[in-house]
Amino acid sequence: MVDQNAIRESSGQRAGARGDPRLDWWRDARFGMFIHWGLYAIPAGEWKGEQIPGIGEWIMHRARIPVREYEPLAARFNPVRFDAAEWVSLARRAGQKYLIITSKHHDGFSMYDSKVTDYDIVDATPFGRDPIRELAAECQRQGIRLGFYYSQTQDWHHPDGDGNDWDYDESAKDFAGYLERYVKPQLRELLTSYGPVSVIWFDTPRRITTEQSQSLVDFVHHLQPACLVCGRVGNHLGDYASTRDNTIPADSLDLDWETPATINDTWGYKKNDHHWKSPRELIQKLVDVVSKGGNYLLNVGPTAEGVIPQPSVERLLAVGTWLETNGESIYGTGAGPVQGLHWCRATAKPGRTYLHVLDWPVGGDLRVPGLRSKVSRAYLLADPARGSLSVTAEPDALLIKGPARPPDPDDSVVVLESAAGG
Ligand code: FHN
C-alpha cells in the first residue's frame, strides 16, 4: 500500500518501483549519512544580530539576504578543521553505508571545484581545498559509497535559478537555459571528476517539467549508469522515492523509498539548535523505517570550521554501537511479517524474522499476533550463546518467553528462524 501522504510531492508511484538490481546495494545498506554543509554554517542561524527562524541552510531566503551581501561569506569560509578521514570514519562507525553531501544547495554555492562558476569553495574561499575530492578519496579508502545532493531547481544566487525574488524578477528568468547551461555542466563535472557516484540527490523540484526531470535522469544515467537518482528530481521520476522530511509512513510501502531526517531540527548548522533526538529515538526511527521497507538517511550539519557537532557524533556512535550487535537485523532486511504493533517492529530476510521489541513487556512474555509460519528456533540477537527461547503457538499469536528484563533498553532483537522464511 502506498502512503501518498508520506511520499506526496517528493515522489510517486514510478520512482521506487521495485526490482531494479542497480538498487541492490542501497536496499542492503538501509542507513546512510546526509551532510548539509555550506556557507550558511557561518551565520549559523543569525543575521545582523537577529535570530532567523527555521532551518539553517535557508537563512539567505528567510532573511531575504541580497546576493551582494551573502556572497562575501565565501571570503570568510575557512574550515581548517575539516578532516575527510574523520567524517567518513564517523559514518563507518555509525554503521552508515553511504554518505550524501551537498555539492550545491539552494544558496547556489558550489562546495567543489567547479569550472562553470567561480562561486565555489576552491575559487572563492581562503580554504582553497576541494572537500568533495577529499571525501571521494576517503570514501573509496574506507568502503563507503558517495552521493551528491544537488539543488536542481532552486538557486538563489543564479539569476535564472528558482527561488530568489528579492534580487531577480522571477518572470524574466530563463529556467530552461539555466538547466542546460549551468545545472547539466555542473552535473557533468560531479559525475566525471570524482569517481563512482552512487546517488544524485536532487531536491525541491517545484516548477521543473516532466521533460526536464526526465532529461536530468537520462543525463545522470548516461554519464554513470549505476548512479541512482533520488525521487526528488520531480514528476514521479527517479530510481527511488523519498518521503517528506522527517516523515515515516504509517505502513510498509511496496516501493524503494527512504526517509531523510535531521538529528536536531535543522539540516545546515545552527548554533542555537540544541533540540537533539536521543540515541533511543534515532535507533527506534531507524528500525521503524527499515521495518516498513525503507532507508534512513540521517543528517549532520558541520560547522563553518569543518567540525561535525559533538552531540551528533555521540548520537551516531551510540547508534553504531547498537548496530554492532544488531546489524544483522537491519542490513539486507526488508519489511517484516508483523506490522502495526506499537511495542514491536519486524524486519525480515529469507529464513529469519527479527522482532524489534521497543517496549519490553513486564515479565518478558512476548505475545506476537499475526505470525503464521513455523518458527524452528528463537533467540536474542544480543545473546552470544544464542540460547533458545521457548516458543508456543497460541490460537491467534505466537508466545515467546523472553527474560523478565529487557536485554537492550532501546530495542531488544529476537530472532525467529523458520524454514519458510516467515
Ligand atoms: O529545502 C530543502 C532543505 O533545505 C533540506 O535540504 C531538505 C533535506 O531533505 N530538503 C528540502 C526541503 O524538503
XYZ file of C-alpha atoms and ligand atoms in Angstrom:
435
model
C 0.000 0.000 0.000
C 1.331 3.423 -0.887
C 1.066 6.083 1.782
C 0.691 9.042 -0.548
C 0.649 11.425 2.350
C 4.155 10.434 3.325
C 5.520 10.435 -0.205
C 3.461 13.269 -1.709
C 5.441 15.898 -3.581
C 8.715 14.072 -3.153
C 7.987 11.209 -5.431
C 5.282 8.921 -6.590
C 4.450 5.562 -7.985
C 7.103 5.197 -10.628
C 10.070 6.278 -8.589
C 10.943 3.315 -6.442
C 9.001 0.682 -8.365
C 10.713 -2.471 -7.138
C 13.046 -4.792 -8.977
C 15.945 -2.760 -10.384
C 19.175 -4.589 -9.453
C 21.099 -1.284 -9.519
C 19.465 -0.652 -6.138
C 20.641 -3.897 -4.545
C 23.459 -2.220 -2.601
C 21.082 0.513 -1.470
C 18.487 -1.994 -0.277
C 21.186 -3.790 1.705
C 22.588 -0.573 3.173
C 19.448 0.755 4.881
C 21.310 3.515 6.745
C 23.157 6.498 5.256
C 24.715 9.761 6.359
C 23.398 13.022 4.937
C 25.665 16.069 5.188
C 24.391 19.628 4.748
C 27.441 21.841 4.613
C 27.844 25.262 3.057
C 28.303 28.984 3.624
C 25.175 29.058 5.791
C 27.252 27.419 8.538
C 28.910 30.831 9.116
C 25.795 32.794 10.132
C 24.577 29.554 11.743
C 21.035 30.887 12.159
C 21.820 34.512 12.998
C 21.899 37.503 10.645
C 22.849 41.040 11.686
C 22.325 40.152 15.339
C 18.889 38.642 14.760
C 17.900 35.018 15.185
C 16.369 33.850 11.909
C 13.720 31.190 12.475
C 13.662 27.958 10.503
C 16.252 25.596 9.125
C 19.795 26.946 8.988
C 20.545 26.443 5.289
C 17.509 28.576 4.412
C 18.862 31.710 6.096
C 19.514 33.516 2.815
C 15.902 33.031 1.799
C 14.273 33.570 5.200
C 16.182 36.806 5.846
C 15.934 37.899 2.184
C 19.690 38.397 2.111
C 20.734 40.040 -1.147
C 23.283 38.140 -3.232
C 25.763 41.005 -2.828
C 25.601 40.567 0.983
C 25.567 36.772 1.073
C 28.377 36.272 -1.455
C 31.078 37.779 0.802
C 30.533 34.925 3.269
C 32.725 32.927 0.892
C 35.735 35.110 1.723
C 35.264 34.109 5.373
C 34.779 30.377 4.811
C 37.906 28.642 6.046
C 37.028 25.257 7.554
C 40.563 24.354 8.547
C 39.379 21.632 10.909
C 37.717 19.699 8.080
C 39.070 16.164 8.010
C 37.552 13.886 5.377
C 39.005 10.781 7.032
C 37.280 11.656 10.292
C 33.891 12.296 8.685
C 33.948 9.079 6.698
C 35.182 7.145 9.693
C 32.291 8.547 11.741
C 29.812 7.325 9.126
C 31.501 3.922 9.171
C 31.476 3.674 12.951
C 27.830 4.758 12.989
C 27.043 1.801 10.738
C 26.126 4.038 7.811
C 26.954 2.516 4.448
C 26.765 5.599 2.252
C 27.202 9.308 2.522
C 25.432 12.072 0.598
C 26.832 15.598 0.797
C 25.556 18.912 -0.512
C 27.547 19.739 -3.643
C 25.283 22.754 -4.231
C 22.358 23.686 -2.008
C 19.680 26.309 -2.720
C 22.088 29.164 -1.861
C 23.891 28.313 -5.087
C 27.378 27.979 -3.610
C 29.326 25.045 -5.044
C 31.142 23.033 -2.414
C 33.510 21.561 -5.015
C 35.936 22.909 -7.585
C 33.551 23.898 -10.374
C 34.816 25.283 -13.673
C 31.336 26.507 -14.518
C 31.460 29.231 -11.857
C 33.910 30.980 -9.572
C 31.326 30.908 -6.797
C 32.801 27.732 -5.383
C 34.853 26.618 -2.431
C 38.159 26.445 -4.293
C 37.959 29.759 -6.161
C 36.101 31.926 -3.662
C 37.342 30.953 -0.207
C 40.643 31.222 1.674
C 40.321 27.468 2.278
C 41.035 26.719 -1.381
C 40.629 22.948 -0.996
C 38.032 20.700 -2.613
C 36.363 18.769 0.231
C 34.364 16.680 -2.222
C 37.583 15.369 -3.765
C 38.973 14.586 -0.316
C 35.754 12.849 0.704
C 35.662 10.855 -2.535
C 39.172 9.532 -1.857
C 38.325 8.684 1.752
C 35.057 7.007 0.828
C 36.969 4.793 -1.599
C 39.559 4.012 1.074
C 37.052 3.250 3.814
C 34.471 1.453 1.685
C 31.635 3.946 1.997
C 29.564 4.850 -1.048
C 29.369 8.525 -2.002
C 26.471 10.549 -3.328
C 25.865 14.225 -4.059
C 22.948 16.401 -3.078
C 22.328 18.867 -5.922
C 19.670 21.577 -5.867
C 18.457 21.481 -9.465
C 15.601 23.967 -9.316
C 16.203 26.420 -6.523
C 19.337 28.520 -6.870
C 19.131 31.853 -5.068
C 22.439 33.036 -6.468
C 21.988 32.314 -10.166
C 19.839 34.941 -11.953
C 17.885 32.192 -13.738
C 17.574 29.734 -10.865
C 14.327 29.389 -8.948
C 13.504 30.992 -5.619
C 15.207 34.369 -5.319
C 12.576 37.021 -5.975
C 14.255 39.708 -3.890
C 17.217 40.190 -6.249
C 15.731 38.959 -9.500
C 12.489 39.235 -11.438
C 11.078 35.694 -11.345
C 9.052 36.249 -14.523
C 12.163 37.170 -16.508
C 14.068 34.007 -15.655
C 15.309 31.584 -18.268
C 14.958 28.429 -16.173
C 15.372 26.088 -19.152
C 18.589 27.873 -20.081
C 19.855 27.579 -16.502
C 19.227 23.823 -16.582
C 21.093 23.381 -19.850
C 23.939 25.838 -19.332
C 24.531 25.573 -15.599
C 22.944 22.526 -13.972
C 23.938 19.940 -16.579
C 27.532 21.182 -16.939
C 27.850 21.028 -13.149
C 26.372 17.538 -13.044
C 28.848 16.532 -15.726
C 31.677 17.759 -13.509
C 30.350 15.880 -10.500
C 29.825 12.700 -12.469
C 33.117 12.701 -14.354
C 35.694 14.014 -11.864
C 35.077 12.201 -8.586
C 34.979 8.510 -9.468
C 31.892 6.405 -8.978
C 28.947 8.402 -7.685
C 26.283 6.257 -6.067
C 23.418 8.760 -5.833
C 22.486 12.172 -7.167
C 20.103 13.543 -4.581
C 18.020 16.204 -6.321
C 15.644 18.268 -4.181
C 12.611 20.592 -4.260
C 11.614 20.036 -7.898
C 8.999 22.809 -7.854
C 8.436 24.259 -11.346
C 10.515 21.693 -13.236
C 8.570 19.980 -16.028
C 8.311 16.231 -16.600
C 10.511 16.562 -19.690
C 13.122 18.468 -17.714
C 13.096 15.949 -14.845
C 13.389 13.116 -17.346
C 16.265 14.801 -19.124
C 18.155 15.098 -15.804
C 17.550 11.426 -15.048
C 18.782 10.479 -18.523
C 21.763 12.799 -18.216
C 22.878 11.202 -14.940
C 22.335 7.656 -16.210
C 24.155 8.425 -19.444
C 27.248 9.549 -17.534
C 27.087 6.911 -14.797
C 24.508 4.209 -15.492
C 24.801 2.753 -11.987
C 24.237 6.094 -10.254
C 20.847 6.275 -8.548
C 18.637 9.321 -8.925
C 16.547 10.331 -5.943
C 12.811 10.751 -6.491
C 13.045 14.442 -5.709
C 14.153 15.000 -9.287
C 10.410 15.552 -9.594
C 7.363 14.452 -11.554
C 7.333 10.919 -10.107
C 10.634 10.068 -11.751
C 13.913 8.806 -10.333
C 15.132 5.437 -9.103
C 13.611 5.507 -5.634
C 11.099 7.502 -3.663
C 11.883 9.962 -0.936
C 9.347 10.801 1.768
C 8.803 14.275 3.064
C 11.487 15.370 5.519
C 11.417 13.561 8.858
C 8.345 11.609 7.804
C 7.966 7.902 8.373
C 4.972 6.349 6.631
C 2.325 4.711 8.786
C 2.567 1.406 6.887
C 5.109 -0.511 4.891
C 5.427 0.627 1.285
C 5.891 -1.616 -1.699
C 8.466 0.730 -3.176
C 12.130 1.514 -2.788
C 11.954 4.521 -0.519
C 13.845 6.489 2.105
C 13.217 8.955 4.903
C 15.629 11.892 5.044
C 15.884 13.065 8.639
C 17.524 15.553 10.971
C 19.245 14.743 14.280
C 18.075 18.056 15.730
C 15.695 20.454 13.931
C 17.955 21.794 11.193
C 19.950 20.416 8.273
C 22.586 23.131 7.980
C 24.403 24.033 11.215
C 22.599 26.428 13.596
C 24.394 27.389 16.744
C 21.229 27.656 18.831
C 19.532 24.444 17.810
C 20.063 22.087 20.725
C 16.948 20.038 20.148
C 18.805 16.752 19.756
C 16.948 13.486 19.347
C 18.122 10.868 21.821
C 20.028 7.764 20.699
C 16.933 5.752 21.635
C 14.750 7.864 19.336
C 17.251 7.544 16.499
C 17.620 3.769 16.878
C 13.856 3.356 17.010
C 13.324 5.581 13.982
C 15.914 3.612 12.012
C 14.149 0.394 12.976
C 10.717 1.830 12.213
C 11.862 2.894 8.736
C 13.540 -0.432 7.920
C 10.567 -2.401 9.257
C 8.464 -0.651 6.606
C 10.957 -1.368 3.838
C 12.789 1.968 3.714
C 16.214 3.536 4.178
C 17.076 6.078 6.870
C 19.218 8.979 5.647
C 20.293 10.776 8.797
C 21.772 14.249 8.579
C 24.680 16.034 10.195
C 25.327 19.777 9.811
C 29.042 20.535 10.219
C 30.197 23.930 11.481
C 31.997 26.580 9.449
C 35.243 25.243 10.944
C 34.529 21.860 9.415
C 33.541 20.063 12.592
C 30.572 17.727 12.993
C 28.881 18.889 16.224
C 29.766 16.696 19.203
C 26.113 15.877 20.080
C 25.739 14.441 16.569
C 28.950 12.451 16.916
C 27.860 10.993 20.254
C 24.459 10.009 18.940
C 25.794 8.450 15.750
C 28.307 6.426 17.720
C 25.529 5.211 20.024
C 23.536 4.025 17.013
C 26.728 2.403 15.699
C 27.226 0.548 18.966
C 23.682 -0.779 18.784
C 24.253 -1.824 15.162
C 27.451 -3.652 16.041
C 25.329 -6.142 17.938
C 22.122 -5.863 15.970
C 23.220 -5.010 12.414
C 22.137 -8.417 11.158
C 18.535 -7.354 11.809
C 18.910 -4.206 9.698
C 21.307 -4.675 6.775
C 19.886 -6.640 3.888
C 16.486 -6.884 5.534
C 13.100 -5.587 4.489
C 9.652 -5.169 5.949
C 8.775 -7.979 8.345
C 5.574 -10.011 8.519
C 4.232 -8.222 11.603
C 3.026 -4.661 11.172
C 1.030 -2.228 13.237
C 2.113 -3.147 16.776
C 3.023 -0.186 18.966
C 5.607 -2.072 21.078
C 7.297 -4.057 18.344
C 8.607 -3.795 14.770
C 9.659 -6.607 12.473
C 12.305 -6.862 9.790
C 12.990 -9.965 7.737
C 15.255 -11.756 5.313
C 14.839 -15.268 3.897
C 14.579 -17.742 6.763
C 14.614 -15.137 9.513
C 12.291 -12.666 11.110
C 13.687 -10.118 13.539
C 11.333 -8.868 16.200
C 12.435 -5.482 17.452
C 10.958 -5.088 20.889
C 10.895 -1.357 21.547
C 8.984 -1.555 24.807
C 9.718 -4.760 26.664
C 6.562 -6.216 28.273
C 6.548 -6.649 32.033
C 7.558 -10.217 32.806
C 9.070 -10.811 29.356
C 6.144 -12.628 27.691
C 6.179 -11.533 24.055
C 2.816 -12.248 22.519
C 3.026 -11.562 18.778
C -0.181 -11.731 16.765
C -0.156 -12.398 13.056
C 2.802 -14.777 12.765
C 1.656 -17.845 10.944
C 4.635 -19.763 9.587
C 6.525 -22.297 11.643
C 9.260 -20.973 13.871
C 12.015 -23.524 14.347
C 14.002 -21.545 16.887
C 14.011 -18.201 18.694
C 16.881 -16.429 20.430
C 18.079 -12.982 21.387
C 20.420 -11.448 18.823
C 22.441 -9.908 21.654
C 22.976 -13.294 23.300
C 26.390 -14.599 22.188
C 25.350 -18.127 23.230
C 22.149 -17.838 21.162
C 20.256 -19.728 23.854
C 16.852 -20.844 22.610
C 13.764 -19.113 23.936
C 10.554 -21.038 24.456
C 8.015 -20.505 21.662
C 4.374 -21.564 21.884
C 1.761 -21.242 19.177
C -1.434 -19.816 20.633
C -4.639 -19.613 18.572
C -4.048 -16.013 17.429
C -0.475 -15.349 18.378
C 2.966 -16.672 18.988
C 4.112 -16.577 22.598
C 7.835 -16.171 23.090
C 9.167 -16.289 26.624
C 11.923 -13.738 26.983
C 13.841 -12.672 30.061
C 11.950 -10.607 32.615
C 14.108 -7.540 31.988
C 14.805 -6.051 28.545
C 18.203 -7.116 27.219
C 18.517 -3.728 25.480
C 16.836 -0.565 26.786
C 16.278 0.824 23.259
C 15.438 -2.191 21.118
C 15.896 -5.857 22.017
C 16.008 -8.025 18.933
C 14.544 -11.525 18.964
C 15.477 -13.719 16.016
C 12.889 -16.177 14.749
C 14.299 -18.808 12.458
C 11.971 -20.615 10.152
C 12.405 -22.882 7.176
C 9.680 -20.995 5.345
C 11.261 -17.607 5.968
C 8.316 -16.084 7.673
O 14.698 22.818 1.181
C 15.407 21.642 1.450
C 16.047 21.659 2.807
O 16.897 22.734 2.920
C 16.823 20.361 3.022
O 17.847 20.232 2.081
C 15.872 19.198 2.896
C 16.515 17.842 3.043
O 15.594 16.858 2.736
N 15.208 19.225 1.572
C 14.483 20.462 1.275
C 13.186 20.531 1.973
O 12.478 19.357 1.836
